[in-house]
C-alpha positions as a printed NumPy array, in Angstrom:
array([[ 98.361, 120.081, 108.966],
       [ 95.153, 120.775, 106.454],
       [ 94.935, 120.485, 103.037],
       [ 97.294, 121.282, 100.443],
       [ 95.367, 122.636,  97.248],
       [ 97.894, 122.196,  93.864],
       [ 96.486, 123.759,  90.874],
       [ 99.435, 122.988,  88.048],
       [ 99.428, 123.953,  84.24 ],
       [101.213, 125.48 ,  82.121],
       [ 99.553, 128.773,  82.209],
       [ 99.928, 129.972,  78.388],
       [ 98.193, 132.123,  79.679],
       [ 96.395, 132.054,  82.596],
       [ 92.349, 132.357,  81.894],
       [ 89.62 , 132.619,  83.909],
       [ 88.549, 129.236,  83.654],
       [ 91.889, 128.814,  85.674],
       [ 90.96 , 131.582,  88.56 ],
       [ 87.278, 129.939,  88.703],
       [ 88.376, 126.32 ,  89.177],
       [ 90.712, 127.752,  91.735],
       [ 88.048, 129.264,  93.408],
       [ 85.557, 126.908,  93.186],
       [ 88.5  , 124.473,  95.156],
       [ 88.846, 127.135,  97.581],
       [ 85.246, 127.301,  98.661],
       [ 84.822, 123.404,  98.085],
       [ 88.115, 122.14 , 100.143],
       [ 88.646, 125.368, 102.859],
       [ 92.634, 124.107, 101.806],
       [ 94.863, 125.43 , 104.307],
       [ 97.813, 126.271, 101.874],
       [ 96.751, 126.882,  98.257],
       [100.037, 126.473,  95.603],
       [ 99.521, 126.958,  91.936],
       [102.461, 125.194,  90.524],
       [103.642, 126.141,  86.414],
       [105.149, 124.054,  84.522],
       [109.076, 125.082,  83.39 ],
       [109.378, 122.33 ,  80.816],
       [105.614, 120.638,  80.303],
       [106.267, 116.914,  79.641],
       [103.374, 116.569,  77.182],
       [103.029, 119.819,  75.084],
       [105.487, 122.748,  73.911],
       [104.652, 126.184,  75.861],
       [104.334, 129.297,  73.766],
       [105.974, 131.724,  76.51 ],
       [109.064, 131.256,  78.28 ],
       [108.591, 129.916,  81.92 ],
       [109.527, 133.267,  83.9  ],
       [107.122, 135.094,  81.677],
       [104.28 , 132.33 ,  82.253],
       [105.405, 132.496,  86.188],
       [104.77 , 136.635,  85.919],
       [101.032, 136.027,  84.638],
       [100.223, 132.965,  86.978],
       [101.09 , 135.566,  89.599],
       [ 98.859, 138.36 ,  87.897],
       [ 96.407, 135.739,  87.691],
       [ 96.75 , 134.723,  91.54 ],
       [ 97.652, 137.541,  93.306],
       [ 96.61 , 135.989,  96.837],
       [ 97.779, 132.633,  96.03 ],
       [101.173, 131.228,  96.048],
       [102.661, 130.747,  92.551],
       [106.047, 128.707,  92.133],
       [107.849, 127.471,  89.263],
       [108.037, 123.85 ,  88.66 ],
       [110.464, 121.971,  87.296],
       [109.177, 118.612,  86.883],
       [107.916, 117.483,  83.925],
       [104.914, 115.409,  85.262],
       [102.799, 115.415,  87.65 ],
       [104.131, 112.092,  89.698],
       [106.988, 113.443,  89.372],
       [106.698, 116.539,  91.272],
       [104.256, 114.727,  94.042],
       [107.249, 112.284,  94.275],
       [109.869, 114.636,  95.277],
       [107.548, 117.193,  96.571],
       [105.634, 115.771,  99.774],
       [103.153, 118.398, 100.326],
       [100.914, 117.863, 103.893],
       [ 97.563, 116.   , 102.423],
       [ 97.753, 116.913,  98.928],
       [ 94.765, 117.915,  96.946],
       [ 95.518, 118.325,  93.2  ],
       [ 92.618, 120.014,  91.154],
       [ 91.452, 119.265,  87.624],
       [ 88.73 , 120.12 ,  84.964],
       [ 86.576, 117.362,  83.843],
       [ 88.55 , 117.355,  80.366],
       [ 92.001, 116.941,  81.954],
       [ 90.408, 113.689,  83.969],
       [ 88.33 , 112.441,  81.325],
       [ 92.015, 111.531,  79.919],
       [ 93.562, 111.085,  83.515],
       [ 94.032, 107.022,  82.336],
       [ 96.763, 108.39 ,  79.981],
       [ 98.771, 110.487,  82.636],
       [102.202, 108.808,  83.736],
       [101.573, 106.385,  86.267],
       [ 97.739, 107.639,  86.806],
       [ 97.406, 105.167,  90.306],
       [100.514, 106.012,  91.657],
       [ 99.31 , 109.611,  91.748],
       [ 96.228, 108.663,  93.523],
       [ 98.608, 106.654,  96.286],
       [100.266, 110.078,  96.396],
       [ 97.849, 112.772,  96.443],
       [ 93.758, 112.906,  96.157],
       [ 92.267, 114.096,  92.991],
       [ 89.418, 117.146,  93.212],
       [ 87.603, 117.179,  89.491],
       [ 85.717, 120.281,  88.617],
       [ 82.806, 119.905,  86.498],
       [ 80.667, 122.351,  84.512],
       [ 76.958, 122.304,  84.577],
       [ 75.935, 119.552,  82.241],
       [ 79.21 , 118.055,  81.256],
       [ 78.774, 113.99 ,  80.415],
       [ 79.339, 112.044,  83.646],
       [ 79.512, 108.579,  81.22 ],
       [ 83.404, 109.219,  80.548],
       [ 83.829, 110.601,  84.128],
       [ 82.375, 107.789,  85.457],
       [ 84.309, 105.505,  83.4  ],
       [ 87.928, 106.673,  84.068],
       [ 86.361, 106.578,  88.223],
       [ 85.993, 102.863,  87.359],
       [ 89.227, 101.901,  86.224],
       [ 90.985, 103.263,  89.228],
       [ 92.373, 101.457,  92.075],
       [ 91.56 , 104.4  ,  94.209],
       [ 88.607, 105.868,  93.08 ],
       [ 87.921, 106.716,  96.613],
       [ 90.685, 109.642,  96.331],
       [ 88.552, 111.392,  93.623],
       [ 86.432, 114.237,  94.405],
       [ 83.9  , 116.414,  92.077],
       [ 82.992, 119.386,  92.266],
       [ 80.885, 122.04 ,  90.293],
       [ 82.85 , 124.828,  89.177],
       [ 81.56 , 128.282,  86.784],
       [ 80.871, 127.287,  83.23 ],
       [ 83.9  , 129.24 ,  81.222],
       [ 84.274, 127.719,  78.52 ],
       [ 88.003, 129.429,  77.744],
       [ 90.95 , 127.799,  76.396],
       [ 94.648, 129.197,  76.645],
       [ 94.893, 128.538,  72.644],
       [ 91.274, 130.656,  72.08 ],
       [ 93.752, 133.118,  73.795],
       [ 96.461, 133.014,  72.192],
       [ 94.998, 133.171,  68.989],
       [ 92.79 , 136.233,  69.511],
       [ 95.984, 137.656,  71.147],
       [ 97.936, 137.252,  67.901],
       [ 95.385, 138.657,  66.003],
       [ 95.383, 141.874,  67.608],
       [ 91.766, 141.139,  69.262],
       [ 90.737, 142.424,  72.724],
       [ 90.814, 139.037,  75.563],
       [ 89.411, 141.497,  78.281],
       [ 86.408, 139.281,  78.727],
       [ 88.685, 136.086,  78.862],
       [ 91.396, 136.655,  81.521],
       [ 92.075, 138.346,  84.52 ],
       [ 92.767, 142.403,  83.768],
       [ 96.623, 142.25 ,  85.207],
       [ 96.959, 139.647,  82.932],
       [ 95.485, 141.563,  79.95 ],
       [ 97.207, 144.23 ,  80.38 ],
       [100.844, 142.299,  80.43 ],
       [ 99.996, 140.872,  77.437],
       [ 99.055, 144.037,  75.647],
       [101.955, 146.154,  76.551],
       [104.652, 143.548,  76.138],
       [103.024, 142.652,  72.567],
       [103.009, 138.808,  74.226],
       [101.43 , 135.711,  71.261],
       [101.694, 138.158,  68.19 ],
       [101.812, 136.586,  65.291],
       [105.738, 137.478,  65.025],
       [106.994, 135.595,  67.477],
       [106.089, 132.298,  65.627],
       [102.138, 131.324,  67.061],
       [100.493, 128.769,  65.176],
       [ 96.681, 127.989,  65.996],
       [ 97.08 , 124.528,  65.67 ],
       [ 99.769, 124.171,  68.678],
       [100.213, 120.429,  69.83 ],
       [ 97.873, 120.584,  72.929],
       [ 97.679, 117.739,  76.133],
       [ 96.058, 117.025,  79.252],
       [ 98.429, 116.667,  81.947],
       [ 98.17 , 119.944,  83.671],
       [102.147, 119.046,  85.047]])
């Protein structure tokens, strides 16, 4: 069997900083089965959305990919329970710069390798640190991804103030959010939402 590509988050919503890491992995790893996994009930941050209606944009988002819901709350979690063939979990820079704080960071290197996406002049000190601390640096790959420098919150909050996000996510996800009325300012949206690293 080849390699299983896992791209997890929680997808609040989709961007396309998520589509171009997933196709930087894609051209990077040739993966043989490519899962993007969303998180039902994130362990480390609240989610804005409900998780069927952060499911329906992942799969706006990733039309050719396979999209699933998942249930676990962390990412060991899920890589316990879930044995995929030679998994391959992918990551920004930002999300492994604080990869020491996941739960039980090692064990998820015993479990699955690690592909890090980095933009064009992002800091290798704190990369390189974390890669130093680990037992099994030798199941961390990097790789140079688009520079999009988009956050799901940057979204949200233009999305709640009424402003266009054409230019920052994919157009069927877009239009979802502009004809279901999805992060307006009614349905409670705060700017300041608590915010983590652990994608799962």
């Amino acid at each position: 069997m080849g390699v299983t590509a896992l791209l997890g988050g929680r997808f609040d919503p989709p961007h396309n900083g998520h589509v171009a890491l997933a196709r930087a992995g894609q051209e990077r790893f040739e993966p043989e089965r490519f899962v993007v996994l969303v998180a039902a009930r994130p362990g480390h941050k609240d989610a804005v959305l409900d998780a069927e209606t952060r499911l329906r944009l992942a799969r706006a988002a990733f039309p050719d990919l396979e999209v699933e819901l998942d249930e676990h709350p962390r990412t060991v979690d899920l890589l316990e329970e879930r044995r995929y063939p030679d998994p391959l979990f992918l990551i920004g820079a930002d999300q492994f710069a604080d990869f020491r704080s996941w739960k039980e960071p090692e064990r998820v290197l015993e479990l699955a390798r690690l592909g890090v996406g980095t933009r064009p002049g992002y800091p290798r000190e704190p990369l390189e640190a974390v890669l130093d601390s680990l037992g099994h640096r030798d199941r961390v790959s990097f790789f140079e991804i688009e520079p999009l420098p988009i956050s799901s919150s940057a979204v949200r909050a233009r999305a709640a103030a009424g402003e266009p996000i054409d230019l920052l996510v994919p157009p069927a996800v877009a239009e979802i959010v502009r004809k279901e009325g999805l992060y307006v300012a009614e349905q409670g949206y705060t700017i300041g939402d608590p915010r983590g690293s652990e994608p799962t």
